[in-house]
XYZ file of C-alpha atoms in Angstrom:
400
model
C -64.260 -21.563 147.265
C -61.250 -19.349 147.430
C -60.555 -18.215 143.835
C -57.802 -15.989 142.514
C -57.012 -14.548 139.190
C -55.325 -16.820 136.481
C -55.900 -15.101 133.057
C -58.160 -12.048 132.054
C -58.859 -11.913 128.371
C -61.387 -9.159 128.671
C -64.814 -9.549 127.297
C -65.760 -11.878 124.269
C -68.904 -13.571 122.597
C -69.010 -17.370 122.679
C -66.223 -18.518 120.504
C -68.318 -21.140 118.386
C -71.264 -18.972 117.897
C -70.680 -17.836 114.417
C -72.744 -15.093 113.045
C -74.923 -15.622 109.994
C -75.137 -12.753 107.517
C -78.892 -12.076 108.454
C -77.880 -11.394 112.086
C -75.063 -8.851 111.176
C -77.258 -5.922 112.337
C -78.047 -7.716 115.680
C -76.124 -7.109 119.020
C -74.259 -10.013 120.237
C -73.772 -10.929 123.947
C -70.183 -10.494 125.227
C -69.285 -12.306 128.387
C -66.246 -11.815 130.457
C -63.340 -14.213 129.572
C -62.006 -14.521 133.013
C -60.123 -17.609 134.266
C -59.366 -18.100 138.034
C -57.575 -20.814 139.948
C -58.876 -22.472 143.198
C -56.402 -21.915 146.113
C -57.439 -25.233 147.755
C -57.522 -27.816 144.905
C -55.615 -25.677 142.337
C -58.347 -26.318 139.541
C -58.202 -23.691 136.919
C -61.798 -22.609 136.016
C -64.090 -19.969 134.435
C -65.397 -17.575 136.916
C -68.769 -16.968 135.302
C -70.583 -20.234 134.232
C -72.693 -19.834 130.930
C -75.251 -22.458 130.889
C -74.219 -25.316 128.704
C -77.700 -25.275 127.119
C -76.736 -21.791 125.696
C -73.546 -22.984 124.209
C -74.263 -26.508 122.765
C -77.620 -25.540 120.931
C -79.087 -27.120 117.817
C -76.870 -24.946 115.580
C -73.459 -25.468 117.434
C -71.005 -25.782 114.644
C -68.021 -28.088 115.740
C -68.128 -31.138 113.450
C -65.249 -33.393 114.385
C -65.052 -34.912 110.961
C -63.739 -31.782 109.115
C -60.388 -32.576 110.517
C -58.429 -35.669 108.918
C -55.977 -35.476 111.831
C -58.791 -36.043 114.360
C -60.400 -38.723 112.313
C -57.066 -40.534 112.256
C -56.548 -39.903 116.044
C -60.033 -41.494 116.868
C -59.410 -44.557 114.555
C -56.033 -45.379 116.042
C -57.610 -45.125 119.568
C -60.378 -47.566 118.543
C -57.970 -50.059 117.059
C -55.715 -50.078 120.172
C -58.649 -50.268 122.536
C -60.154 -53.408 120.645
C -56.884 -54.996 121.210
C -56.224 -53.905 124.834
C -59.708 -54.809 126.165
C -60.583 -57.530 123.901
C -63.754 -55.810 122.688
C -65.869 -57.970 120.277
C -69.530 -58.376 119.227
C -70.511 -59.211 122.881
C -69.010 -55.873 124.102
C -70.749 -52.577 124.611
C -69.114 -49.268 124.048
C -70.634 -45.804 124.983
C -69.299 -42.407 123.955
C -70.381 -39.316 125.870
C -70.379 -36.350 123.401
C -70.189 -38.552 120.352
C -70.331 -35.443 117.940
C -71.096 -36.568 114.449
C -70.051 -40.272 114.938
C -66.206 -39.425 114.111
C -65.188 -42.225 116.698
C -68.115 -44.511 116.788
C -67.956 -45.147 113.104
C -64.740 -47.220 113.647
C -66.305 -49.118 116.498
C -69.592 -49.960 114.565
C -67.244 -50.995 111.361
C -65.632 -53.522 113.785
C -69.096 -55.096 114.539
C -68.903 -53.878 118.175
C -72.458 -52.611 119.616
C -72.166 -48.889 120.518
C -74.063 -45.989 121.606
C -73.566 -42.266 121.479
C -74.682 -39.465 123.621
C -74.755 -36.085 121.890
C -76.517 -32.872 122.920
C -76.329 -30.902 119.703
C -79.199 -31.912 117.540
C -77.457 -31.280 114.207
C -74.293 -33.418 114.836
C -76.316 -36.171 116.513
C -78.349 -36.456 113.144
C -75.212 -36.895 111.126
C -74.018 -39.644 113.229
C -77.405 -41.436 113.064
C -77.194 -41.246 109.252
C -73.862 -43.272 109.457
C -75.919 -45.888 111.295
C -74.900 -45.042 114.730
C -77.404 -45.427 117.774
C -77.519 -41.872 119.427
C -79.376 -40.470 122.374
C -79.647 -36.610 121.612
C -79.244 -35.320 125.239
C -76.728 -34.193 127.887
C -75.052 -37.074 129.704
C -75.806 -37.010 133.373
C -75.991 -39.330 136.405
C -79.618 -39.692 135.880
C -79.173 -40.650 132.301
C -76.478 -43.308 133.166
C -78.946 -45.193 135.213
C -81.598 -45.047 132.258
C -78.931 -46.415 129.891
C -78.002 -49.235 132.062
C -81.524 -50.433 132.498
C -82.112 -50.300 128.759
C -78.718 -51.462 127.288
C -76.639 -52.844 130.128
C -73.244 -51.904 131.483
C -70.330 -50.730 129.338
C -66.927 -52.470 128.724
C -65.518 -49.183 127.373
C -66.839 -45.416 128.090
C -65.076 -42.821 126.049
C -65.401 -39.124 126.821
C -63.068 -36.843 124.664
C -62.747 -33.112 125.253
C -66.139 -33.225 127.372
C -65.066 -33.005 131.124
C -63.542 -29.597 130.528
C -66.890 -28.461 128.776
C -69.399 -29.296 131.692
C -70.120 -27.131 134.867
C -70.460 -30.182 136.719
C -67.813 -32.749 135.981
C -68.384 -34.657 139.151
C -71.920 -35.434 138.058
C -70.620 -36.815 134.825
C -67.916 -38.896 136.505
C -70.541 -40.545 138.956
C -72.505 -41.361 135.816
C -69.490 -43.171 134.379
C -69.174 -45.018 137.579
C -72.595 -46.406 137.081
C -72.172 -47.165 133.503
C -68.994 -49.212 133.881
C -68.936 -52.944 134.402
C -66.623 -53.955 137.334
C -64.039 -54.860 134.660
C -64.782 -51.815 132.655
C -62.345 -48.975 131.571
C -63.265 -45.296 130.882
C -60.974 -43.155 128.644
C -61.163 -39.409 128.768
C -59.230 -36.670 127.131
C -58.850 -33.085 127.987
C -56.545 -30.109 127.316
C -53.757 -30.147 129.967
C -53.186 -27.195 132.054
C -49.540 -28.019 132.050
C -49.319 -27.618 128.395
C -51.635 -24.625 128.279
C -49.161 -22.830 130.785
C -45.961 -24.058 129.158
C -47.095 -22.831 125.730
C -48.993 -19.791 127.102
C -51.852 -21.069 124.679
C -54.140 -18.247 125.534
C -56.125 -18.955 122.250
C -57.236 -22.408 123.873
C -59.299 -20.308 126.572
C -62.873 -20.277 125.600
C -66.380 -19.919 127.439
C -67.051 -23.552 126.351
C -64.061 -24.659 128.762
C -65.367 -24.530 132.295
C -62.170 -26.433 133.761
C -58.542 -26.818 132.892
C -57.076 -29.906 134.632
C -53.783 -31.047 135.512
C -53.511 -34.857 136.307
C -53.099 -33.954 139.981
C -56.488 -32.068 140.136
C -58.274 -34.317 137.888
C -57.305 -37.416 140.117
C -58.759 -35.721 143.045
C -62.117 -35.139 141.128
C -62.061 -38.829 139.798
C -61.580 -40.179 143.599
C -64.435 -38.243 144.674
C -66.677 -40.284 142.125
C -65.108 -43.460 143.203
C -62.926 -43.797 139.999
C -59.295 -44.507 140.033
C -56.816 -43.519 137.481
C -54.852 -46.530 136.224
C -52.947 -45.038 133.283
C -52.160 -41.740 131.411
C -50.890 -40.682 128.138
C -49.641 -37.283 127.086
C -50.871 -36.414 123.564
C -50.241 -33.720 120.953
C -53.834 -33.313 120.124
C -55.536 -29.902 120.730
C -52.102 -28.421 121.431
C -51.211 -30.793 124.311
C -53.851 -33.135 126.034
C -54.029 -35.811 128.508
C -55.772 -38.994 127.831
C -56.703 -40.763 131.251
C -57.928 -44.336 131.667
C -60.194 -44.807 134.706
C -61.606 -47.889 136.516
C -63.989 -48.209 139.453
C -62.018 -47.926 142.484
C -62.351 -51.480 143.498
C -61.225 -52.843 140.127
C -58.164 -55.239 139.970
C -56.496 -53.250 137.124
C -52.811 -52.497 137.881
C -51.843 -48.884 138.062
C -49.225 -47.841 135.420
C -45.938 -46.035 136.568
C -46.785 -43.227 134.097
C -49.485 -41.842 136.548
C -46.634 -41.113 139.017
C -44.165 -39.870 136.348
C -46.789 -37.337 134.879
C -47.671 -36.115 138.456
C -43.948 -35.666 139.247
C -43.384 -33.609 135.943
C -46.383 -31.231 137.108
C -44.901 -30.764 140.411
C -41.442 -30.109 138.711
C -43.074 -27.328 136.785
C -44.519 -25.975 140.055
C -48.174 -26.914 139.419
C -48.746 -27.494 143.125
C -47.471 -23.961 143.875
C -50.227 -21.232 143.787
C -47.532 -18.764 142.812
C -46.791 -20.523 139.416
C -50.571 -19.665 138.646
C -50.399 -16.008 139.736
C -47.357 -15.583 137.382
C -49.092 -16.801 134.159
C -50.765 -13.772 132.964
C -47.574 -11.497 133.506
C -46.731 -11.769 129.672
C -49.823 -12.158 127.763
C -49.980 -8.434 126.887
C -46.967 -9.126 124.833
C -48.589 -11.722 122.667
C -51.193 -9.106 121.875
C -48.661 -6.421 120.837
C -46.764 -8.941 118.864
C -49.762 -10.102 116.805
C -50.867 -6.508 116.072
C -47.215 -5.485 115.151
C -46.715 -8.175 112.777
C -49.939 -7.530 110.811
C -49.331 -3.778 110.866
C -45.920 -4.266 109.402
C -47.264 -6.644 106.565
C -49.950 -4.007 105.820
C -47.238 -1.248 105.521
C -45.286 -3.541 103.087
C -48.413 -3.853 100.939
C -48.566 -7.691 101.636
C -51.766 -9.491 101.259
C -52.888 -11.412 104.316
C -55.615 -14.101 104.943
C -56.529 -16.424 107.678
C -57.385 -20.096 107.632
C -59.528 -22.083 110.118
C -62.439 -20.474 111.798
C -61.648 -22.469 114.977
C -62.692 -21.245 118.525
C -58.842 -20.535 118.844
C -59.408 -17.706 116.076
C -62.180 -16.311 117.916
C -60.372 -15.945 121.260
C -57.107 -14.575 119.648
C -58.853 -11.909 117.331
C -61.156 -10.601 120.098
C -58.498 -10.418 122.684
C -56.220 -8.586 120.393
C -58.875 -6.406 118.767
C -57.923 -7.482 115.071
C -60.669 -7.070 112.572
C -61.151 -6.955 108.836
C -58.670 -4.088 108.341
C -55.725 -6.507 109.054
C -57.255 -9.829 108.210
C -60.000 -9.505 105.483
C -61.209 -12.905 105.819
C -60.606 -16.503 107.030
C -61.038 -19.458 104.906
C -62.387 -22.851 106.276
C -63.281 -26.214 104.522
C -66.327 -26.785 106.608
C -69.446 -25.956 104.608
C -71.428 -25.184 107.942
C -69.155 -22.396 108.680
C -68.749 -20.684 105.170
C -70.767 -17.529 104.497
C -71.020 -16.836 108.333
C -68.741 -14.431 110.465
C -66.483 -14.734 113.349
C -68.154 -13.661 116.474
C -67.200 -10.252 117.934
C -64.593 -9.043 115.187
C -67.064 -10.138 112.421
C -64.309 -11.288 110.007
C -66.096 -13.292 107.134
C -65.518 -16.928 106.577
C -65.047 -18.093 102.964
C -64.490 -21.210 101.289
C -60.910 -22.375 100.348
C -61.412 -21.691 96.748
C -61.821 -17.888 97.567
C -58.449 -18.025 99.471
C -56.731 -19.563 96.440
C -58.180 -16.871 94.077
C -56.959 -14.099 96.510
C -53.297 -15.163 95.907
C -52.170 -14.133 99.505
C -48.720 -13.448 100.415
C -49.196 -14.536 104.110
C -51.626 -17.204 105.556
C -52.453 -17.234 109.249
C -53.229 -20.805 110.571
C -55.532 -20.262 113.646
C -55.977 -24.068 114.424
C -51.982 -24.568 114.903
C -52.584 -28.050 116.343
C -53.286 -29.178 112.787
C -50.980 -26.794 110.993
C -49.041 -29.719 109.022
C -52.512 -30.985 107.781
C -53.407 -27.534 106.533
C -50.032 -26.801 104.907
C -49.962 -30.020 103.018
C -53.538 -29.472 101.754
C -52.902 -25.839 100.604
C -49.303 -25.662 99.505
C -49.879 -27.584 96.125
C -52.697 -25.021 95.314
C -50.814 -21.887 96.055
C -47.780 -20.016 94.721
C -44.454 -21.110 96.047
C -43.841 -17.728 97.590
C -46.740 -18.009 100.153
C -45.726 -17.996 103.690
C -47.593 -19.611 106.571
C -47.759 -18.262 109.964
C -48.913 -18.867 113.605
C -49.701 -15.870 115.745
C -49.934 -17.049 119.214
C -48.217 -17.711 121.618
C -45.542 -16.180 119.281
C -45.491 -15.224 115.706
C -43.779 -18.130 113.976
C -43.137 -18.800 110.321
C -44.319 -22.257 109.661
C -42.643 -24.666 107.052
């Protein structure tokens, strides 16, 4: 495979491996955060695969349900899918990487049989406590056969933000093919490389992301697993995502014009030209300087600065810029599983929201900028009117 450089963010620890207080004396493993692009198929991908088993361990701490924006997104999706595909109590829905049941709870509520597959133990237990049937394992071609044998084939397979997180996406897609009924539909979502490049969203690059797809590069991959892309939607979630609908290659589903429209927009942006990818990292050093200068100036002026949202975005950005507690003393988060731990690498402590309120900051940096409106509307009523909210990357922006 002929790979060339796309973006080099230096070295960083795993972005979601938050450090508990008792491990502060221990050394963390830092891995290169280098992204390459394949000259032949133009798939943007990490160079050094870290085993998925090392990332999605029993103490992996991403719980989908702590974002109300994401819950609403899931509920809307389920309601539309029930209508579009006439799902009822005779149907069967499978979600790959079902997390804490954030989506399947709405399927179950509608009386539709469903099954979740989730490798992280802690999150799958939470889903089971909601009454959802979960297999605690990594999805694979082999597992798909076992599921069909035990439960039958699926009318709808959902895989949100999972295909970017696996080192062998073709194996997953072949499994989806096995899982689907002839009339079945699969819906997959992932962060769009077009959006990553347009917004220069370097803080959405982490080791957990093995691949960054365009519709063009994903369509090729799907076809190799005998699946066809029948529709696509461009979404705002996670800072610009694609939701792609797939069927078996021999299905009678019509292909929407949106598929060729999105591919045309990718061509217009130059995503079929390797030189567009070569140029991506030209300006990323400017992002680093802007972040540091903004925070140094705030410190000079004696302003109190705090962070909000101990997301992977925070970890990537802080470790790339080298910002530590001397510029941001802590980051508040409302997820109890994160409070009391530390951001990997830079070791900035994570506190609960009450502590942020008590601190009376002048500036609050929102790291998960994809849910900034949710954060501002939750925090504003509890803070002084003079507090200003900022986003640091890809440029420093005052948020309203």
